[in-house]
Amino acid sequence: MRDEFRADLHIVSQLLVDMAEAVRAAMRQATRALLTADRKAAETVIAQDAEVDSIYRQVEERVCDLLARQAPVASDLRAVITALHVAADLERMGDLADHVAKTALRRHPSPAVPAELRKVFTEMAGVADRMAEKIGTVLSKPDADRAAELDRDDDAMDDLHRSLFAVLLSDDWPYGVETAIDATLLGRFYERFADHAVNAGQRVVYLITGEPTA
Amino acid sequence: MRDEFRADLHIVSQLLVDMAEAVRAAMRQATRALLTADRKAAETVIAQDAEVDSIYRQVEERVCDLLARQAPVASDLRAVITALHVAADLERMGDLADHVAKTALRRHPSPAVPAELRKVFTEMAGVADRMAEKIGTVLSKPDADRAAELDRDDDAMDDLHRSLFAVLLSDDWPYGVETAIDATLLGRFYERFADHAVNAGQRVVYLITGEPTA
């Protein structure tokens, strides 16, 4: 029974690692679509979001099956419920990559991001990528210190988010309201991607240490 | 055992109804703060978000306790897992009311929403209120038809969201980029509030009918 539980939980964990890799790849490709007005990249991200959703449903089914068959308690039960929460965060991260890709597509063949904002979005995407990678790493090999790094990454994301608004609100912003609206929403998509990565990381820390983070 | 399960699940359902009422009240008050630059209303919403978060934690604890003690299977297990998902949606709806209140506070004593946008935000808030009310109703008394109405409400929200952008992008938009950024984010907060209500409604429908909605 115990071995069976471990084996079942391992399958669920592996699905979460797959999800983390998929949403990381999706956000990388969505960023490329955004910064190089790459239509094909945008379309690929949008098409592949269904795959992330499909893995999410598999996690839910596996978890329900596991709960029904094994009736875990204590830390085993906590691990299973955590998997469900982490899957929900990853699913949402996939949606946000999809939103970035759709924004790129809506403006195609024009770039959705003007030259003045390429640097900040490149940096936001870099932080997002690092965070998605860390989620994959700590899911493969639980490491509370590494999971806790996600908070610092999120601070970096928040700083970048503020600097984005500084550009949009500067007196010499030349692009008008439509480009500012796109940039506002895109900024929010990257920032929320980071928030979900932090949530997922906190869940993993809780699982490892038994202590909820603030 | 069976009666005990029913009693435990009833307590969880009641907590969800409490959450639905709390987030509905929060969004009403946040909207008042927004449209009347009411500082006290904004501060109340922000302070009370901790209560919603606290009920969310109670739901999680009750659910874990129930799973550990009762080891439900089949439709009972489905009901318990659904409660967890609905609670997560409601918690996020509370966060979005908090974001609206914070936007109102950031611009106080100026109104965050100019005269031209009062109508559309009043209507978005009206739809959001109706949706939060329906979630509370279907949680108290499961009703698949009523839950399904949430999809139509969400279509109304999407129409309003589009009409918001039409105002922001009209040639005679007189307020510049900062007000457009606020309005863009506010629009997104109401729209996401509605999305979470739809998600919660779909979970309740699934619980009642056993059929996942699209």
GROMACS .gro file of C-alpha atoms in nm:
model
  428
    1MET     CA    1   0.000   0.000   0.000
    2ARG     CA    2   0.278   0.234   0.100
    3ASP     CA    3   0.481   0.156  -0.214
    4GLU     CA    4   0.170   0.189  -0.423
    5PHE     CA    5   0.103   0.533  -0.274
    6ARG     CA    6   0.461   0.642  -0.348
    7ALA     CA    7   0.435   0.518  -0.704
    8ASP     CA    8   0.103   0.698  -0.759
    9LEU     CA    9   0.235   1.021  -0.610
   10HIS     CA   10   0.544   0.995  -0.826
   11ILE     CA   11   0.327   0.979  -1.139
   12VAL     CA   12   0.140   1.291  -1.022
   13SER     CA   13   0.470   1.471  -0.953
   14GLN     CA   14   0.597   1.378  -1.296
   15LEU     CA   15   0.283   1.524  -1.453
   16LEU     CA   16   0.348   1.847  -1.261
   17VAL     CA   17   0.707   1.857  -1.388
   18ASP     CA   18   0.571   1.808  -1.741
   19MET     CA   19   0.327   2.095  -1.684
   20ALA     CA   20   0.603   2.321  -1.551
   21GLU     CA   21   0.818   2.247  -1.856
   22ALA     CA   22   0.526   2.304  -2.090
   23VAL     CA   23   0.430   2.642  -1.942
   24ARG     CA   24   0.793   2.751  -1.937
   25ALA     CA   25   0.829   2.664  -2.305
   26ALA     CA   26   0.496   2.835  -2.377
   27MET     CA   27   0.600   3.162  -2.214
   28ARG     CA   28   0.939   3.156  -2.392
   29GLN     CA   29   0.768   3.108  -2.726
   30ALA     CA   30   0.497   3.366  -2.647
   31THR     CA   31   0.771   3.617  -2.566
   32ARG     CA   32   0.944   3.543  -2.895
   33ALA     CA   33   0.611   3.592  -3.072
   34LEU     CA   34   0.569   3.921  -2.891
   35LEU     CA   35   0.916   4.065  -2.946
   36THR     CA   36   0.969   3.949  -3.304
   37ALA     CA   37   0.606   3.961  -3.426
   38ASP     CA   38   0.639   3.589  -3.502
   39ARG     CA   39   0.294   3.473  -3.605
   40LYS     CA   40   0.378   3.105  -3.617
   41ALA     CA   41   0.522   3.109  -3.263
   42ALA     CA   42   0.205   3.280  -3.137
   43GLU     CA   43  -0.019   3.025  -3.307
   44THR     CA   44   0.184   2.735  -3.167
   45VAL     CA   45   0.149   2.866  -2.810
   46ILE     CA   46  -0.226   2.907  -2.850
   47ALA     CA   47  -0.267   2.559  -3.000
   48GLN     CA   48  -0.053   2.396  -2.733
   49ASP     CA   49  -0.239   2.548  -2.437
   50ALA     CA   50  -0.488   2.263  -2.477
   51GLU     CA   51  -0.205   2.024  -2.390
   52VAL     CA   52  -0.139   2.198  -2.060
   53ASP     CA   53  -0.511   2.185  -1.984
   54SER     CA   54  -0.510   1.816  -2.069
   55ILE     CA   55  -0.224   1.741  -1.827
   56TYR     CA   56  -0.413   1.943  -1.564
   57ARG     CA   57  -0.718   1.718  -1.606
   58GLN     CA   58  -0.493   1.413  -1.581
   59VAL     CA   59  -0.353   1.543  -1.250
   60GLU     CA   60  -0.706   1.594  -1.118
   61GLU     CA   61  -0.812   1.245  -1.225
   62ARG     CA   62  -0.500   1.083  -1.080
   63VAL     CA   63  -0.545   1.272  -0.754
   64CYS     CA   64  -0.910   1.171  -0.720
   65ASP     CA   65  -0.823   0.813  -0.806
   66LEU     CA   66  -0.540   0.814  -0.553
   67LEU     CA   67  -0.758   0.963  -0.278
   68ALA     CA   68  -1.034   0.711  -0.343
   69ARG     CA   69  -0.805   0.405  -0.356
   70GLN     CA   70  -0.548   0.492  -0.091
   71ALA     CA   71  -0.727   0.726   0.150
   72PRO     CA   72  -0.400   0.891   0.256
   73VAL     CA   73  -0.378   1.082   0.584
   74ALA     CA   74  -0.142   1.333   0.746
   75SER     CA   75   0.160   1.434   0.535
   76ASP     CA   76   0.061   1.199   0.252
   77LEU     CA   77  -0.276   1.369   0.225
   78ARG     CA   78  -0.106   1.708   0.237
   79ALA     CA   79   0.120   1.609  -0.052
   80VAL     CA   80  -0.178   1.507  -0.264
   81ILE     CA   81  -0.374   1.827  -0.196
   82THR     CA   82  -0.062   2.033  -0.265
   83ALA     CA   83  -0.028   1.867  -0.604
   84LEU     CA   84  -0.381   1.980  -0.687
   85HIS     CA   85  -0.301   2.342  -0.595
   86VAL     CA   86   0.030   2.346  -0.782
   87ALA     CA   87  -0.143   2.205  -1.091
   88ALA     CA   88  -0.401   2.487  -1.074
   89ASP     CA   89  -0.123   2.748  -1.060
   90LEU     CA   90   0.061   2.590  -1.352
   91GLU     CA   91  -0.258   2.569  -1.557
   92ARG     CA   92  -0.310   2.941  -1.504
   93MET     CA   93   0.052   3.014  -1.600
   94GLY     CA   94  -0.021   2.839  -1.929
   95ASP     CA   95  -0.325   3.063  -1.980
   96LEU     CA   96  -0.112   3.371  -1.925
   97ALA     CA   97   0.141   3.258  -2.188
   98ASP     CA   98  -0.159   3.208  -2.417
   99HIS     CA   99  -0.274   3.567  -2.344
  100VAL     CA  100   0.071   3.703  -2.435
  101ALA     CA  101   0.063   3.507  -2.761
  102LYS     CA  102  -0.288   3.633  -2.842
  103THR     CA  103  -0.179   3.993  -2.785
  104ALA     CA  104   0.114   3.939  -3.025
  105LEU     CA  105  -0.124   3.790  -3.281
  106ARG     CA  106  -0.381   4.068  -3.249
  107ARG     CA  107  -0.123   4.328  -3.352
  108HIS     CA  108   0.052   4.114  -3.615
  109PRO     CA  109   0.228   4.204  -3.844
  110SER     CA  110   0.294   4.515  -3.633
  111PRO     CA  111   0.490   4.449  -3.314
  112ALA     CA  112   0.269   4.478  -3.003
  113VAL     CA  113   0.566   4.616  -2.809
  114PRO     CA  114   0.739   4.934  -2.930
  115ALA     CA  115   1.117   4.974  -2.921
  116GLU     CA  116   1.112   5.170  -2.593
  117LEU     CA  117   0.957   4.875  -2.410
  118ARG     CA  118   1.154   4.587  -2.559
  119LYS     CA  119   1.415   4.598  -2.284
  120VAL     CA  120   1.170   4.584  -1.993
  121PHE     CA  121   0.964   4.306  -2.151
  122THR     CA  122   1.280   4.109  -2.233
  123GLU     CA  123   1.379   4.137  -1.866
  124MET     CA  124   1.031   4.048  -1.738
  125ALA     CA  125   1.031   3.743  -1.966
  126GLY     CA  126   1.377   3.650  -1.835
  127VAL     CA  127   1.254   3.656  -1.474
  128ALA     CA  128   0.940   3.462  -1.570
  129ASP     CA  129   1.155   3.199  -1.740
  130ARG     CA  130   1.384   3.164  -1.438
  131MET     CA  131   1.080   3.122  -1.212
  132ALA     CA  132   0.915   2.858  -1.431
  133GLU     CA  133   1.246   2.671  -1.441
  134LYS     CA  134   1.273   2.680  -1.060
  135ILE     CA  135   0.924   2.540  -1.019
  136GLY     CA  136   1.021   2.250  -1.243
  137THR     CA  137   1.342   2.198  -1.046
  138VAL     CA  138   1.184   2.198  -0.699
  139LEU     CA  139   0.907   1.967  -0.818
  140SER     CA  140   1.169   1.721  -0.944
  141LYS     CA  141   1.386   1.753  -0.636
  142PRO     CA  142   1.224   1.927  -0.336
  143ASP     CA  143   1.450   2.207  -0.211
  144ALA     CA  144   1.300   2.466   0.022
  145ASP     CA  145   1.586   2.715  -0.026
  146ARG     CA  146   1.550   2.708  -0.400
  147ALA     CA  147   1.170   2.741  -0.375
  148ALA     CA  148   1.214   3.038  -0.142
  149GLU     CA  149   1.428   3.212  -0.410
  150LEU     CA  150   1.105   3.257  -0.603
  151ASP     CA  151   1.009   3.538  -0.362
  152ARG     CA  152   1.321   3.732  -0.459
  153ASP     CA  153   1.253   3.669  -0.826
  154ASP     CA  154   0.904   3.804  -0.771
  155ASP     CA  155   1.048   4.122  -0.617
  156ALA     CA  156   1.256   4.164  -0.932
  157MET     CA  157   0.941   4.119  -1.140
  158ASP     CA  158   0.758   4.383  -0.934
  159ASP     CA  159   1.048   4.628  -0.986
  160LEU     CA  160   1.034   4.570  -1.361
  161HIS     CA  161   0.658   4.613  -1.354
  162ARG     CA  162   0.700   4.951  -1.186
  163SER     CA  163   0.964   5.055  -1.438
  164LEU     CA  164   0.724   4.962  -1.719
  165PHE     CA  165   0.466   5.206  -1.580
  166ALA     CA  166   0.738   5.471  -1.547
  167VAL     CA  167   0.800   5.448  -1.923
  168LEU     CA  168   0.427   5.450  -2.006
  169LEU     CA  169   0.369   5.756  -1.787
  170SER     CA  170   0.674   5.955  -1.893
  171ASP     CA  171   0.597   6.289  -2.058
  172ASP     CA  172   0.760   6.183  -2.383
  173TRP     CA  173   0.560   5.857  -2.429
  174PRO     CA  174   0.497   5.883  -2.802
  175TYR     CA  175   0.256   5.597  -2.871
  176GLY     CA  176  -0.081   5.697  -2.737
  177VAL     CA  177  -0.343   5.501  -2.553
  178GLU     CA  178  -0.374   5.180  -2.757
  179THR     CA  179  -0.010   5.079  -2.717
  180ALA     CA  180  -0.026   5.176  -2.348
  181ILE     CA  181  -0.328   4.948  -2.299
  182ASP     CA  182  -0.147   4.656  -2.464
  183ALA     CA  183   0.162   4.718  -2.253
  184THR     CA  184  -0.046   4.743  -1.935
  185LEU     CA  185  -0.213   4.409  -2.000
  186LEU     CA  186   0.111   4.242  -2.108
  187GLY     CA  187   0.281   4.368  -1.792
  188ARG     CA  188  -0.002   4.222  -1.588
  189PHE     CA  189   0.028   3.885  -1.767
  190TYR     CA  190   0.400   3.851  -1.682
  191GLU     CA  191   0.344   3.973  -1.328
  192ARG     CA  192   0.060   3.726  -1.268
  193PHE     CA  193   0.273   3.446  -1.419
  194ALA     CA  194   0.530   3.528  -1.150
  195ASP     CA  195   0.265   3.542  -0.875
  196HIS     CA  196   0.145   3.193  -0.963
  197ALA     CA  197   0.503   3.067  -0.964
  198VAL     CA  198   0.541   3.212  -0.612
  199ASN     CA  199   0.217   3.046  -0.499
  200ALA     CA  200   0.330   2.713  -0.639
  201GLY     CA  201   0.669   2.756  -0.471
  202GLN     CA  202   0.507   2.834  -0.135
  203ARG     CA  203   0.299   2.520  -0.162
  204VAL     CA  204   0.611   2.315  -0.230
  205VAL     CA  205   0.791   2.476   0.067
  206TYR     CA  206   0.492   2.394   0.287
  207LEU     CA  207   0.510   2.038   0.167
  208ILE     CA  208   0.880   2.013   0.249
  209THR     CA  209   0.888   2.198   0.580
  210GLY     CA  210   0.531   2.163   0.708
  211GLU     CA  211   0.533   2.538   0.775
  212PRO     CA  212   0.304   2.767   0.577
  213THR     CA  213   0.492   3.072   0.444
  214ALA     CA  214   0.354   3.418   0.518
  215MET     CA  215  -2.046   0.762   0.908
  216ARG     CA  216  -2.278   0.866   0.629
  217ASP     CA  217  -2.458   1.122   0.848
  218GLU     CA  218  -2.125   1.243   0.974
  219PHE     CA  219  -2.003   1.295   0.617
  220ARG     CA  220  -2.320   1.489   0.529
  221ALA     CA  221  -2.280   1.707   0.838
  222ASP     CA  222  -1.913   1.778   0.762
  223LEU     CA  223  -1.988   1.860   0.400
  224HIS     CA  224  -2.271   2.088   0.510
  225ILE     CA  225  -2.027   2.286   0.724
  226VAL     CA  226  -1.791   2.322   0.426
  227SER     CA  227  -2.082   2.433   0.201
  228GLN     CA  228  -2.185   2.689   0.459
  229LEU     CA  229  -1.832   2.829   0.466
  230LEU     CA  230  -1.847   2.862   0.087
  231VAL     CA  231  -2.178   3.047   0.111
  232ASP     CA  232  -2.017   3.278   0.368
  233MET     CA  233  -1.725   3.336   0.130
  234ALA     CA  234  -1.960   3.410  -0.162
  235GLU     CA  235  -2.150   3.663   0.049
  236ALA     CA  236  -1.826   3.821   0.170
  237VAL     CA  237  -1.679   3.864  -0.179
  238ARG     CA  238  -2.009   3.997  -0.311
  239ALA     CA  239  -2.019   4.256  -0.032
  240ALA     CA  240  -1.651   4.335  -0.093
  241MET     CA  241  -1.701   4.403  -0.464
  242ARG     CA  242  -2.010   4.617  -0.396
  243GLN     CA  243  -1.817   4.825  -0.147
  244ALA     CA  244  -1.508   4.843  -0.371
  245THR     CA  245  -1.728   4.971  -0.652
  246ARG     CA  246  -1.875   5.235  -0.423
  247ALA     CA  247  -1.522   5.335  -0.323
  248LEU     CA  248  -1.431   5.357  -0.690
  249LEU     CA  249  -1.730   5.554  -0.815
  250THR     CA  250  -1.765   5.793  -0.521
  251ALA     CA  251  -1.397   5.822  -0.421
  252ASP     CA  252  -1.501   5.689  -0.080
  253ARG     CA  253  -1.179   5.637   0.113
  254LYS     CA  254  -1.339   5.464   0.410
  255ALA     CA  255  -1.518   5.211   0.187
  256ALA     CA  256  -1.188   5.131   0.013
  257GLU     CA  257  -1.006   5.083   0.341
  258THR     CA  258  -1.282   4.857   0.473
  259VAL     CA  259  -1.259   4.630   0.167
  260ILE     CA  260  -0.882   4.604   0.200
  261ALA     CA  261  -0.901   4.529   0.573
  262GLN     CA  262  -1.174   4.268   0.528
  263ASP     CA  263  -0.994   4.071   0.257
  264ALA     CA  264  -0.809   3.894   0.540
  265GLU     CA  265  -1.145   3.754   0.652
  266VAL     CA  266  -1.209   3.596   0.314
  267ASP     CA  267  -0.859   3.448   0.322
  268SER     CA  268  -0.930   3.316   0.670
  269ILE     CA  269  -1.251   3.140   0.560
  270TYR     CA  270  -1.054   2.995   0.267
  271ARG     CA  271  -0.802   2.843   0.509
  272GLN     CA  272  -1.090   2.704   0.717
  273VAL     CA  273  -1.233   2.537   0.406
  274GLU     CA  274  -0.896   2.382   0.329
  275GLU     CA  275  -0.856   2.256   0.686
  276ARG     CA  276  -1.210   2.117   0.699
  277VAL     CA  277  -1.162   1.945   0.364
  278CYS     CA  278  -0.834   1.785   0.469
  279ASP     CA  279  -0.986   1.679   0.797
  280LEU     CA  280  -1.289   1.534   0.620
  281LEU     CA  281  -1.076   1.345   0.366
  282ALA     CA  282  -0.857   1.202   0.642
  283ARG     CA  283  -1.142   1.096   0.870
  284GLN     CA  284  -1.402   0.983   0.620
  285ALA     CA  285  -1.206   0.875   0.311
  286PRO     CA  286  -1.499   0.950   0.080
  287VAL     CA  287  -1.515   0.794  -0.267
  288ALA     CA  288  -1.710   0.848  -0.591
  289SER     CA  289  -1.957   1.137  -0.585
  290ASP     CA  290  -1.880   1.219  -0.221
  291LEU     CA  291  -1.512   1.263  -0.305
  292ARG     CA  292  -1.607   1.472  -0.607
  293ALA     CA  293  -1.814   1.702  -0.387
  294VAL     CA  294  -1.523   1.756  -0.150
  295ILE     CA  295  -1.271   1.830  -0.425
  296THR     CA  296  -1.524   2.065  -0.589
  297ALA     CA  297  -1.553   2.257  -0.262
  298LEU     CA  298  -1.177   2.311  -0.269
  299HIS     CA  299  -1.186   2.449  -0.623
  300VAL     CA  300  -1.485   2.675  -0.557
  301ALA     CA  301  -1.313   2.812  -0.247
  302ALA     CA  302  -1.004   2.896  -0.455
  303ASP     CA  303  -1.219   3.085  -0.708
  304LEU     CA  304  -1.398   3.277  -0.432
  305GLU     CA  305  -1.070   3.365  -0.262
  306ARG     CA  306  -0.945   3.512  -0.589
  307MET     CA  307  -1.270   3.706  -0.634
  308GLY     CA  308  -1.200   3.862  -0.295
  309ASP     CA  309  -0.850   3.960  -0.413
  310LEU     CA  310  -0.998   4.130  -0.719
  311ALA     CA  311  -1.238   4.336  -0.505
  312ASP     CA  312  -0.931   4.430  -0.300
  313HIS     CA  313  -0.751   4.541  -0.621
  314VAL     CA  314  -1.046   4.763  -0.718
  315ALA     CA  315  -1.044   4.919  -0.371
  316LYS     CA  316  -0.667   4.978  -0.388
  317THR     CA  317  -0.702   5.150  -0.726
  318ALA     CA  318  -0.970   5.379  -0.577
  319LEU     CA  319  -0.742   5.454  -0.282
  320ARG     CA  320  -0.436   5.523  -0.499
  321ARG     CA  321  -0.620   5.804  -0.680
  322HIS     CA  322  -0.806   5.937  -0.375
  323PRO     CA  323  -0.931   6.211  -0.337
  324SER     CA  324  -0.953   6.221  -0.718
  325PRO     CA  325  -1.194   5.969  -0.869
  326ALA     CA  326  -1.007   5.685  -1.046
  327VAL     CA  327  -1.288   5.667  -1.302
  328PRO     CA  328  -1.375   5.974  -1.511
  329ALA     CA  329  -1.733   6.071  -1.592
  330GLU     CA  330  -1.723   5.910  -1.938
  331LEU     CA  331  -1.656   5.568  -1.784
  332ARG     CA  332  -1.893   5.574  -1.488
  333LYS     CA  333  -2.174   5.414  -1.684
  334VAL     CA  334  -1.973   5.117  -1.812
  335PHE     CA  335  -1.815   5.050  -1.472
  336THR     CA  336  -2.154   5.077  -1.301
  337GLU     CA  337  -2.285   4.816  -1.543
  338MET     CA  338  -1.982   4.589  -1.505
  339ALA     CA  339  -2.022   4.609  -1.128
  340GLY     CA  340  -2.393   4.526  -1.166
  341VAL     CA  341  -2.313   4.211  -1.364
  342ALA     CA  342  -2.039   4.115  -1.115
  343ASP     CA  343  -2.285   4.158  -0.828
  344ARG     CA  344  -2.548   3.943  -0.998
  345MET     CA  345  -2.289   3.670  -1.060
  346ALA     CA  346  -2.162   3.669  -0.702
  347GLU     CA  347  -2.521   3.649  -0.582
  348LYS     CA  348  -2.589   3.349  -0.809
  349ILE     CA  349  -2.284   3.164  -0.680
  350GLY     CA  350  -2.416   3.210  -0.327
  351THR     CA  351  -2.761   3.090  -0.433
  352VAL     CA  352  -2.647   2.775  -0.614
  353LEU     CA  353  -2.413   2.688  -0.326
  354SER     CA  354  -2.707   2.712  -0.084
  355LYS     CA  355  -2.946   2.526  -0.311
  356PRO     CA  356  -2.785   2.344  -0.606
  357ASP     CA  357  -2.959   2.442  -0.931
  358ALA     CA  358  -2.784   2.359  -1.258
  359ASP     CA  359  -3.001   2.596  -1.465
  360ARG     CA  360  -2.925   2.887  -1.241
  361ALA     CA  361  -2.553   2.803  -1.239
  362ALA     CA  362  -2.559   2.785  -1.618
  363GLU     CA  363  -2.697   3.141  -1.631
  364LEU     CA  364  -2.352   3.254  -1.522
  365ASP     CA  365  -2.226   3.191  -1.876
  366ARG     CA  366  -2.476   3.441  -2.013
  367ASP     CA  367  -2.383   3.691  -1.745
  368ASP     CA  368  -2.020   3.644  -1.847
  369ASP     CA  369  -2.109   3.723  -2.210
  370ALA     CA  370  -2.266   4.046  -2.086
  371MET     CA  371  -1.946   4.123  -1.895
  372ASP     CA  372  -1.735   4.060  -2.207
  373ASP     CA  373  -1.958   4.296  -2.409
  374LEU     CA  374  -1.915   4.566  -2.146
  375HIS     CA  375  -1.540   4.504  -2.142
  376ARG     CA  376  -1.527   4.560  -2.518
  377SER     CA  377  -1.734   4.878  -2.489
  378LEU     CA  378  -1.489   5.003  -2.226
  379PHE     CA  379  -1.203   4.968  -2.475
  380ALA     CA  380  -1.412   5.143  -2.740
  381VAL     CA  381  -1.435   5.448  -2.512
  382LEU     CA  382  -1.064   5.436  -2.425
  383LEU     CA  383  -0.966   5.412  -2.792
  384SER     CA  384  -1.207   5.673  -2.927
  385ASP     CA  385  -1.043   5.971  -3.095
  386ASP     CA  386  -1.186   6.210  -2.841
  387TRP     CA  387  -1.060   6.029  -2.529
  388PRO     CA  388  -0.950   6.334  -2.329
  389TYR     CA  389  -0.770   6.184  -2.029
  390GLY     CA  390  -0.437   6.057  -2.149
  391VAL     CA  391  -0.245   5.746  -2.065
  392GLU     CA  392  -0.260   5.729  -1.684
  393THR     CA  393  -0.639   5.721  -1.666
  394ALA     CA  394  -0.645   5.470  -1.954
  395ILE     CA  395  -0.406   5.242  -1.763
  396ASP     CA  396  -0.626   5.256  -1.451
  397ALA     CA  397  -0.937   5.184  -1.656
  398THR     CA  398  -0.764   4.895  -1.836
  399LEU     CA  399  -0.667   4.731  -1.508
  400LEU     CA  400  -1.006   4.797  -1.349
  401GLY     CA  401  -1.179   4.647  -1.650
  402ARG     CA  402  -0.959   4.342  -1.617
  403PHE     CA  403  -1.042   4.308  -1.243
  404TYR     CA  404  -1.418   4.302  -1.306
  405GLU     CA  405  -1.378   4.068  -1.601
  406ARG     CA  406  -1.162   3.825  -1.402
  407PHE     CA  407  -1.412   3.841  -1.114
  408ALA     CA  408  -1.675   3.722  -1.363
  409ASP     CA  409  -1.445   3.450  -1.501
  410HIS     CA  410  -1.393   3.307  -1.154
  411ALA     CA  411  -1.768   3.315  -1.092
  412VAL     CA  412  -1.815   3.116  -1.415
  413ASN     CA  413  -1.548   2.864  -1.309
  414ALA     CA  414  -1.713   2.822  -0.971
  415GLY     CA  415  -2.053   2.783  -1.139
  416GLN     CA  416  -1.917   2.517  -1.378
  417ARG     CA  417  -1.780   2.323  -1.083
  418VAL     CA  418  -2.120   2.335  -0.913
  419VAL     CA  419  -2.293   2.219  -1.234
  420TYR     CA  420  -2.047   1.932  -1.260
  421LEU     CA  421  -2.126   1.840  -0.903
  422ILE     CA  422  -2.500   1.840  -0.971
  423THR     CA  423  -2.504   1.673  -1.312
  424GLY     CA  424  -2.182   1.472  -1.316
  425GLU     CA  425  -2.110   1.621  -1.659
  426PRO     CA  426  -1.815   1.857  -1.706
  427THR     CA  427  -1.915   2.171  -1.899
  428ALA     CA  428  -1.712   2.270  -2.205
   0.00000   0.00000   0.00000
